[in-house]
C-alpha cells in the first residue's frame, strides 16, 4: 500500500529530482575496497505499482517496454528483474518486484541517469509506481 507519507527524495542521481510524483528512499552501503575477486557494484530498485494498474499489466510493462529502455542505459553491464510471487489469497506484498542493475561503479550509474535515456527510464517507471526504494550495494557472489 502506498501513501503520501513516504520519505522525500534524496537526489543521488542528478536529474531525477522532480521527475514524476513518487518519493523514494535511498539505502547505501559503504564501498568496499576493490580487490581480486572483490565486489561488483549493483543498484537494487524495489517497485510497487500504482493501485489502479493490474499486476499482469504491470508485469508485462516491466518485462518488455521498461526492460528495453533500461538495457539502453550507458555503461549498464547486466539487468535483472525479480518478480514477487503472489498466490491466490495472499496479502498484497509491499513491493511487486526488484530490479538489479550492474555498473562498474556508482559514478557510472549516476552518469547513466544524467543522460536522455536515463531520464526516459526514470520517467517511464515513475508514472507507473507509487513506491520506489533503492539500495546501492557491493555484491559478493559465491558458487559451490
mmCIF file of C-alpha atoms in Angstrom, residues 60-70 124 128:
data_model
loop_
_atom_site.group_PDB
_atom_site.id
_atom_site.type_symbol
_atom_site.label_atom_id
_atom_site.label_comp_id
_atom_site.label_asym_id
_atom_site.label_seq_id
_atom_site.Cartn_x
_atom_site.Cartn_y
_atom_site.Cartn_z
ATOM 1 C CA UNK A 60 4.083 -7.136 -18.891
ATOM 2 C CA UNK A 61 5.232 -3.490 -18.978
ATOM 3 C CA UNK A 62 8.258 -4.210 -16.756
ATOM 4 C CA UNK A 63 9.400 -7.290 -18.713
ATOM 5 C CA UNK A 64 9.080 -5.604 -22.114
ATOM 6 C CA UNK A 65 8.845 -1.823 -22.505
ATOM 7 C CA UNK A 66 10.744 -0.845 -19.354
ATOM 8 C CA UNK A 67 13.370 -3.567 -19.718
ATOM 9 C CA UNK A 68 14.052 -2.452 -23.283
ATOM 10 C CA UNK A 69 14.644 1.134 -22.078
ATOM 11 C CA UNK A 70 16.787 0.132 -19.088
ATOM 12 C CA UNK A 124 8.806 5.512 -17.575
ATOM 13 C CA UNK A 128 3.523 3.537 -13.052
#
